Tab-separated table of C-alpha atoms in Angstrom:
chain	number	residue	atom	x	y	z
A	1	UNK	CA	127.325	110.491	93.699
A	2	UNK	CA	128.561	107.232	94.765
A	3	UNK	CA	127.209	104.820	97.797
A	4	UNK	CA	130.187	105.474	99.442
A	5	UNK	CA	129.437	109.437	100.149
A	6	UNK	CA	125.528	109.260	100.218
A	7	UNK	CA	124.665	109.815	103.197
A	8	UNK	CA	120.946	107.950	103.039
A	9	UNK	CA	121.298	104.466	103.343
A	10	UNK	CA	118.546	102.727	100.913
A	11	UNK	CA	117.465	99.054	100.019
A	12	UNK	CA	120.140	99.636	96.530
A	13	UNK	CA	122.758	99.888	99.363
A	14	UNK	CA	121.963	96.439	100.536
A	15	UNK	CA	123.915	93.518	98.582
A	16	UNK	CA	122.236	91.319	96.293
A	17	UNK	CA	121.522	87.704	96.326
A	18	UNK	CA	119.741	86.385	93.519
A	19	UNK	CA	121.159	82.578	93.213
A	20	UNK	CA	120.538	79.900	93.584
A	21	UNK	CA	117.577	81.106	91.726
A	22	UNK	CA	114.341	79.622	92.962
A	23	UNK	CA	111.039	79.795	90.323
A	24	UNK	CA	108.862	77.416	91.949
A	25	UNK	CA	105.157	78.286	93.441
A	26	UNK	CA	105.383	79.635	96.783
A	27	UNK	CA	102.030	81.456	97.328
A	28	UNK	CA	99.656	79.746	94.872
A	29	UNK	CA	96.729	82.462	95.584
A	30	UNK	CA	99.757	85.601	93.782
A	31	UNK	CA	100.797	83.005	91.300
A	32	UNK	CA	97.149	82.463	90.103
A	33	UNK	CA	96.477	86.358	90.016
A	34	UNK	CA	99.778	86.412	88.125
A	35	UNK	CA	98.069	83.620	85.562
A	36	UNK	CA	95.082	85.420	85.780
A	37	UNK	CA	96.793	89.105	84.699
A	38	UNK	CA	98.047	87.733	81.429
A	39	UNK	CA	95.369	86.273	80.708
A	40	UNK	CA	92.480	89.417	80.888
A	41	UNK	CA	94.859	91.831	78.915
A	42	UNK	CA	93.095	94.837	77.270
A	43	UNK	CA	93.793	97.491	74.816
A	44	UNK	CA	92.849	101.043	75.697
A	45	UNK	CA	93.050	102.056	72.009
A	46	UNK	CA	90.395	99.905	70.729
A	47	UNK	CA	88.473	98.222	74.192
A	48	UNK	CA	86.825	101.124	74.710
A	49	UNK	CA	83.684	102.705	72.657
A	50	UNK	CA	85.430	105.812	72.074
A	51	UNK	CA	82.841	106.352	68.749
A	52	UNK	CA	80.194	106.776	71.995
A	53	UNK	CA	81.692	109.699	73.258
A	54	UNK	CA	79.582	112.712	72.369
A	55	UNK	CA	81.115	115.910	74.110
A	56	UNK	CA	78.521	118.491	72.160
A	57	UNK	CA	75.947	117.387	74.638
A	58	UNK	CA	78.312	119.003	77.324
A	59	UNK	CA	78.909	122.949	77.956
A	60	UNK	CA	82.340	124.425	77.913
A	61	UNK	CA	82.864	124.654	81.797
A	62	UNK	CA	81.517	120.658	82.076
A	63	UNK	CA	84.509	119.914	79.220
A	64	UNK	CA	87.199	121.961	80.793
A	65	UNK	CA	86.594	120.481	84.456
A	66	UNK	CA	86.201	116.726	82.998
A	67	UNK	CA	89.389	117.534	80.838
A	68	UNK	CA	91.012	118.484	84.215
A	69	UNK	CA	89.369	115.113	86.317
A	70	UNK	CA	90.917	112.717	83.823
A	71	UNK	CA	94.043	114.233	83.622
A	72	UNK	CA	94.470	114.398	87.185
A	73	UNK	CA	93.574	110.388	87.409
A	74	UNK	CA	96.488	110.274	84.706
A	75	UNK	CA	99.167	111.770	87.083
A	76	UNK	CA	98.150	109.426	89.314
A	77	UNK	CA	98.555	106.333	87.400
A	78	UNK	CA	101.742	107.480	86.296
A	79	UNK	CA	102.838	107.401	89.785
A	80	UNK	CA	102.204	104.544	90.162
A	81	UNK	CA	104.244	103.104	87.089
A	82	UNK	CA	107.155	104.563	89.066
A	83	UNK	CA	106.111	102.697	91.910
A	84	UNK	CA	105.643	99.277	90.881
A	85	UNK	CA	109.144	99.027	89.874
A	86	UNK	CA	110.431	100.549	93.389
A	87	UNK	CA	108.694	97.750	95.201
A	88	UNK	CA	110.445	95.408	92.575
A	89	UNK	CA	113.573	95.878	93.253
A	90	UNK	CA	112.730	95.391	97.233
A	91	UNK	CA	111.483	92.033	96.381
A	92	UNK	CA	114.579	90.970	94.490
A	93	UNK	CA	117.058	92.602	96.911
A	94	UNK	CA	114.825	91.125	100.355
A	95	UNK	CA	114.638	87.062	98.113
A	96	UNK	CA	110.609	87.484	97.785
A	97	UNK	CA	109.047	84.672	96.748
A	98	UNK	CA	109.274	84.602	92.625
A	99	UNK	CA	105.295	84.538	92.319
A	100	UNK	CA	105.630	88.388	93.642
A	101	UNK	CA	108.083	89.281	91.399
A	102	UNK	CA	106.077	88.029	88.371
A	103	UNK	CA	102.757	89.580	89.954
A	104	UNK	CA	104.774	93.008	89.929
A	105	UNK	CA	106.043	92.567	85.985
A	106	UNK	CA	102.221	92.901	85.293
A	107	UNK	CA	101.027	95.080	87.436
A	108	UNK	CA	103.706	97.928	86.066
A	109	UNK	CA	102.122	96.864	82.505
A	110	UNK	CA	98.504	97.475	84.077
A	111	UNK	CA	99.337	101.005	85.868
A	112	UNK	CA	100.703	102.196	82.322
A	113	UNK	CA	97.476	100.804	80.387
A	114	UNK	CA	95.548	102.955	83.117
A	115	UNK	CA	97.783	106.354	82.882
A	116	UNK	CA	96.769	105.355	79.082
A	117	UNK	CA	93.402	105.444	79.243
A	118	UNK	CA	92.795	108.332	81.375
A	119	UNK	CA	94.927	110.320	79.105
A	120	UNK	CA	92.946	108.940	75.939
A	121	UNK	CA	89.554	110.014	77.774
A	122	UNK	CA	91.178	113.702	78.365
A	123	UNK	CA	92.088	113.968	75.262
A	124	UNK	CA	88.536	113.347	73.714
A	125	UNK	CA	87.261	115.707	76.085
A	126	UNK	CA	89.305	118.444	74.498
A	127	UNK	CA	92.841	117.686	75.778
A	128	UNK	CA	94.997	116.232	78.137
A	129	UNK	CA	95.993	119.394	80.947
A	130	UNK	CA	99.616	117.984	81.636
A	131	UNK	CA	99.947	120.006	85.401
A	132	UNK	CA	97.655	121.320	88.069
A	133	UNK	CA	96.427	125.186	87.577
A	134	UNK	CA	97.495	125.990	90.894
A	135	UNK	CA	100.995	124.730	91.941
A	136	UNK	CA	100.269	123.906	95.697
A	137	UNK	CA	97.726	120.970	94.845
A	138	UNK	CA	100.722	119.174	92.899
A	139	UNK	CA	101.885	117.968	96.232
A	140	UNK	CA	98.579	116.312	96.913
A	141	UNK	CA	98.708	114.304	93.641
A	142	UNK	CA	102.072	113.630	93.076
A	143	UNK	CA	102.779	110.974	95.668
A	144	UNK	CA	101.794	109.147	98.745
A	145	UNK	CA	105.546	107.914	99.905
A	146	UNK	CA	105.604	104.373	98.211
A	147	UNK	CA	108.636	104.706	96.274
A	148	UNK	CA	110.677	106.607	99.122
A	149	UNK	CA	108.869	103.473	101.776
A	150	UNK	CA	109.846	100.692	99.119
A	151	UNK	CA	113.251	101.401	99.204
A	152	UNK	CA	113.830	102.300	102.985
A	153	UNK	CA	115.336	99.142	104.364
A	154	UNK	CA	114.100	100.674	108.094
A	155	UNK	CA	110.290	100.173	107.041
A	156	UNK	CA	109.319	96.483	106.780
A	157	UNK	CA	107.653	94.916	103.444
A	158	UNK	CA	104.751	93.672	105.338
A	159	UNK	CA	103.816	97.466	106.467
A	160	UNK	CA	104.747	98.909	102.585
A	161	UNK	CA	102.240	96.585	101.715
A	162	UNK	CA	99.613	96.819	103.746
A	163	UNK	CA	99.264	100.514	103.697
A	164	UNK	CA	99.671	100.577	100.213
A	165	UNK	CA	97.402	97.840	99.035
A	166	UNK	CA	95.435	96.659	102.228
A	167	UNK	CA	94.882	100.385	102.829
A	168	UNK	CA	95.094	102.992	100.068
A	169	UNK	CA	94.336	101.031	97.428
A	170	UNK	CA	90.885	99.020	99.255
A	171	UNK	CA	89.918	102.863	99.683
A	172	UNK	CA	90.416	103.244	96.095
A	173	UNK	CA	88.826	100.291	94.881
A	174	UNK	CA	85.711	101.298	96.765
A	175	UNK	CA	85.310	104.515	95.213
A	176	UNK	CA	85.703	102.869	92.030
A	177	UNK	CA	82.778	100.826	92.154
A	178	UNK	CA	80.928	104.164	93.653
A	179	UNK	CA	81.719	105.364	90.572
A	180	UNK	CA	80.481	102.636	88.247
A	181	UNK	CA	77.459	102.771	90.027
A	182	UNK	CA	76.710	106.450	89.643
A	183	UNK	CA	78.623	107.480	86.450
A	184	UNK	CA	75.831	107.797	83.057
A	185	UNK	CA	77.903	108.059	80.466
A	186	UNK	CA	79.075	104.801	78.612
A	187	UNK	CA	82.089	105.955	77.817
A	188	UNK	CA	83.319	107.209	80.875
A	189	UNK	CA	81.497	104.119	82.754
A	190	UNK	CA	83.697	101.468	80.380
A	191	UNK	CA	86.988	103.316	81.494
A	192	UNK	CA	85.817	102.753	85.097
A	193	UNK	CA	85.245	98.913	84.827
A	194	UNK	CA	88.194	98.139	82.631
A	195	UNK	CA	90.420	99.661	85.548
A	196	UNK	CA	88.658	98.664	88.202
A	197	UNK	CA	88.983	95.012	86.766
A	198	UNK	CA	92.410	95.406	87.346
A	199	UNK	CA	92.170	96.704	90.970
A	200	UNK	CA	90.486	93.535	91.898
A	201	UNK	CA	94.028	91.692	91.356
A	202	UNK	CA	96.172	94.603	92.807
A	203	UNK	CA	93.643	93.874	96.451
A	204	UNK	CA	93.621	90.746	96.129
A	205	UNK	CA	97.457	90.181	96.101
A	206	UNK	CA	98.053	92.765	98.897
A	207	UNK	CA	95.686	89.981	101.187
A	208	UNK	CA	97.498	87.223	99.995
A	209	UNK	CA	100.954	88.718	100.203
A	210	UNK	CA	100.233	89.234	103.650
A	211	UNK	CA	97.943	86.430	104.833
A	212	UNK	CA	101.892	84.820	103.603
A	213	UNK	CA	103.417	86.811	105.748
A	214	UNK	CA	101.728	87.607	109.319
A	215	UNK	CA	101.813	84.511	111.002
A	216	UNK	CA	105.518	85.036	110.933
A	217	UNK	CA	106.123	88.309	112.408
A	218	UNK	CA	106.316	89.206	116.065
A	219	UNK	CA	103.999	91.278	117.611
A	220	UNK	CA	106.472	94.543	117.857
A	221	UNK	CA	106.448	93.792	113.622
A	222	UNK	CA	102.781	93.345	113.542
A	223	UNK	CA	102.493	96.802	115.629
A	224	UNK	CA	105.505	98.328	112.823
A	225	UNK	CA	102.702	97.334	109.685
A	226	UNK	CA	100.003	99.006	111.907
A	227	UNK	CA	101.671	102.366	112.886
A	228	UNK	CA	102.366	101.973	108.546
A	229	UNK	CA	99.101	101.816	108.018
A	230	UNK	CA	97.330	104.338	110.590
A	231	UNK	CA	99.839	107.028	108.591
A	232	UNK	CA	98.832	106.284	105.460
A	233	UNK	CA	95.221	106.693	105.970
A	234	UNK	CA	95.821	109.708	108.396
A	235	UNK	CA	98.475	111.945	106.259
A	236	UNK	CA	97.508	110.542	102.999
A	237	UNK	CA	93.864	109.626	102.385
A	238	UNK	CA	92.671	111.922	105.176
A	239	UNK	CA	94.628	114.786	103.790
A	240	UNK	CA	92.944	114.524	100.205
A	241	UNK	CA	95.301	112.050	98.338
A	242	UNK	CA	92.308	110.218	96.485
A	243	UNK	CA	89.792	112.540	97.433
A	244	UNK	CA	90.178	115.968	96.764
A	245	UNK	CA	87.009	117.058	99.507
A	246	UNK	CA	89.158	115.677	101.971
A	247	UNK	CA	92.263	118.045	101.233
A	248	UNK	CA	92.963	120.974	104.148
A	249	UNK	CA	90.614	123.785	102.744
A	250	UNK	CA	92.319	126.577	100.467
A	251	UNK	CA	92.093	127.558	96.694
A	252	UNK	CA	93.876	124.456	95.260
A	253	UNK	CA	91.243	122.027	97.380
A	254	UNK	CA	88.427	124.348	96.411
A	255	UNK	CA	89.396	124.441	93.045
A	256	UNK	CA	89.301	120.753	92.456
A	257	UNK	CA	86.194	119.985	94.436
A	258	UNK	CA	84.507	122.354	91.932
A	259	UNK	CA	86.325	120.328	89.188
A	260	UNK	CA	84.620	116.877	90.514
A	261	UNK	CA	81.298	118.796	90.868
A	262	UNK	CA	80.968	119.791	87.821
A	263	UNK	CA	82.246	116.260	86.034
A	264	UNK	CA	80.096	114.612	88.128
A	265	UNK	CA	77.248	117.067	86.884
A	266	UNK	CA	78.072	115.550	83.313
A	267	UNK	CA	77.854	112.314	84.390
A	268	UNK	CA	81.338	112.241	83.321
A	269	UNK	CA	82.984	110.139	85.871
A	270	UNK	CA	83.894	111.896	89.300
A	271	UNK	CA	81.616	111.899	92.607
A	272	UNK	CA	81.172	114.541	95.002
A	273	UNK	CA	81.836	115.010	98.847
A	274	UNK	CA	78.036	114.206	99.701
A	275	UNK	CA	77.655	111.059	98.016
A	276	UNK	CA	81.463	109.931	98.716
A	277	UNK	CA	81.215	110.385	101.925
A	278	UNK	CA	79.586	107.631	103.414
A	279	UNK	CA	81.287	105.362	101.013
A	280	UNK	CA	84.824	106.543	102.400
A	281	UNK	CA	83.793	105.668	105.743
A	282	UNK	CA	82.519	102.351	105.382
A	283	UNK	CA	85.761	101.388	103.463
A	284	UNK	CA	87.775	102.439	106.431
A	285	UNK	CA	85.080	100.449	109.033
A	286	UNK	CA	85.508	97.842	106.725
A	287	UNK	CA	89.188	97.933	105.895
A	288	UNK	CA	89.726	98.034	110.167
A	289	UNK	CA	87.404	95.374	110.582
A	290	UNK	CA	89.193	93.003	107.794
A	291	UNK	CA	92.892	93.915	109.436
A	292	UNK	CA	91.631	92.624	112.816
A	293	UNK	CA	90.003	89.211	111.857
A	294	UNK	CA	92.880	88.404	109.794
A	295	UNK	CA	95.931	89.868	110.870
A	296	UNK	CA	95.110	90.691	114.905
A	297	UNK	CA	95.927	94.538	114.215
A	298	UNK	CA	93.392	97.322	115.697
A	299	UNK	CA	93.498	100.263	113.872
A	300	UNK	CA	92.385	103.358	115.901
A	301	UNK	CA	89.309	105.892	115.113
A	302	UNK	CA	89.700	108.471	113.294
A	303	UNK	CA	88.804	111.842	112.312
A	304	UNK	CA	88.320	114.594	110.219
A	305	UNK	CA	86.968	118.490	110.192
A	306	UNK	CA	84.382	117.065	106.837
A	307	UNK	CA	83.357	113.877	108.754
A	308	UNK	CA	80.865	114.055	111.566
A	309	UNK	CA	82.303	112.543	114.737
A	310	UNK	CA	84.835	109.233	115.001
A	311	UNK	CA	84.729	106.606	111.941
């Protein structure tokens, strides 16, 4: 189909500009988390102690729902290797400053390294599953809305990124180190840190990107990148996107909270809804608290059936 008959007008519909093309540093803070990227590389075929990883210890149901955990983290990170090149081309067609554009080149490099892994750790544990068992929870992993955001010329950078990264990905990071914390196994525990090292960057250049970019917008954009991020937390994290306890109840969401029980039983990497729970909310206390001290934005209570009272 050409541009000419589509009837959805998209960022690839805008015209390009790329010269004169500008290379110098514009935001140091991205430019030295670009540095920093290519300079903490690491191999998921020989970084981790795969030797370690003894699955006899485990029984067949513990290996079946860990086989389904990992592979589940998998689609995920293959999402987001889709993703990363979406918000590329925005920042090419919109004349980003280059340090984001270079940022971006590695983070695409780092989502693939973590699909990698996660696939690497499912396949040790007696195979990579490729799809969910039950159809109506592919929905719930498949996507959060980046790509179709990214490329929506109607929805500003500034709120792309700050649900995404100041948002989602904060949330994410959290659990991660919840993880660390609580996960036994060495294995499973060196897959955890090796990604999470990442994560730090992928935060930390969502803050900067924006700490850039706020005290330029007016306060009906300011209230555009907080309506962006109240739905993100609302119809994505609150409706089980990270966290399958979360999900509206039904056999898919009670199928994969038994699936991070029983991993978590192992010791094999997931958490469950008791122990996450508190951690979920103090990332969103924290993540509102951050977003008003820095940007001026108030992000609303919220709440859910599994959460007692507003948070």
């Amino acid at each position: 189909m050409s541009v000419a008959t589509s009837t959805t007008r998209t960022i690839l519909d805008v015209p390009e500009s790329r010269f004169p093309l500008d290379l110098d540093i514009e935001i140091p803070r991205i430019r030295n988390l670009f540095h920093s990227a290519t300079s903490n590389q690491w191999n998921p075929s020989c970084d981790i102690e795969w030797d370690a990883l003894d699955i006899t210890q485990f029984s067949p149901d513990q290996l079946y729902a860990a086989r389904m955990y990992w592979s589940r983290r998998a689609w995920g990170e293959y999402g987001a290797i889709s993703e990363s090149p979406a918000l590329q081309i925005r920042f090419c067609k919109e004349n980003c400053a280059p340090d984001m554009r270079l940022f971006f080149t590695i983070r695409t490099q780092e989502e693939a390294r973590h699909a990698e892994v996660c696939y690497r750790m499912a396949e040790l544990l007696g195979g990579y599953i490729e799809q969910p068992d039950l159809s109506e929870f592919q929905g719930a992993v498949a996507t959060h809305g980046v790509r179709k955001m990214a490329l929506d010329p109607d929805v500003p950078l500034e709120g792309v990124m700050a649900a995404l990264v100041c948002a989602a990905e904060e949330i994410a990071f959290d659990v991660f180190r919840h993880l660390i914390e609580i996960t036994p196994n060495k294995v499973a525990q060196q897959v955890l840190k090796s990604i999470m090292r990442d994560e730090v960057r992928h935060c930390a250049f969502g803050w900067a990107f924006m700490s850039s970019r706020v005290p330029h917008l007016s306060t009906t954009q300011l209230a555009g990148v907080e309506d962006a991020v109240i739905t993100m937390i609302e119809k994505v994290e609150l409706n089980g996107y990270h966290s399958s306890w979360l999900a509206p109840d039904g056999p898919a969401a009670r199928a994969e909270t038994k699936v991070d029980r029983l991993t978590w039983e192992a010791g094999l990497g997931s958490t469950v809804e008791e122990l996450e729970k508190p951690v979920f909310v103090a990332s969103v206390a924290r993540i509102r608290r951050q977003m008003t001290e820095s940007w001026g934005i108030k992000l609303p209570m919220f709440r859910h059936p599994k959460i007692e009272g507003e948070f």
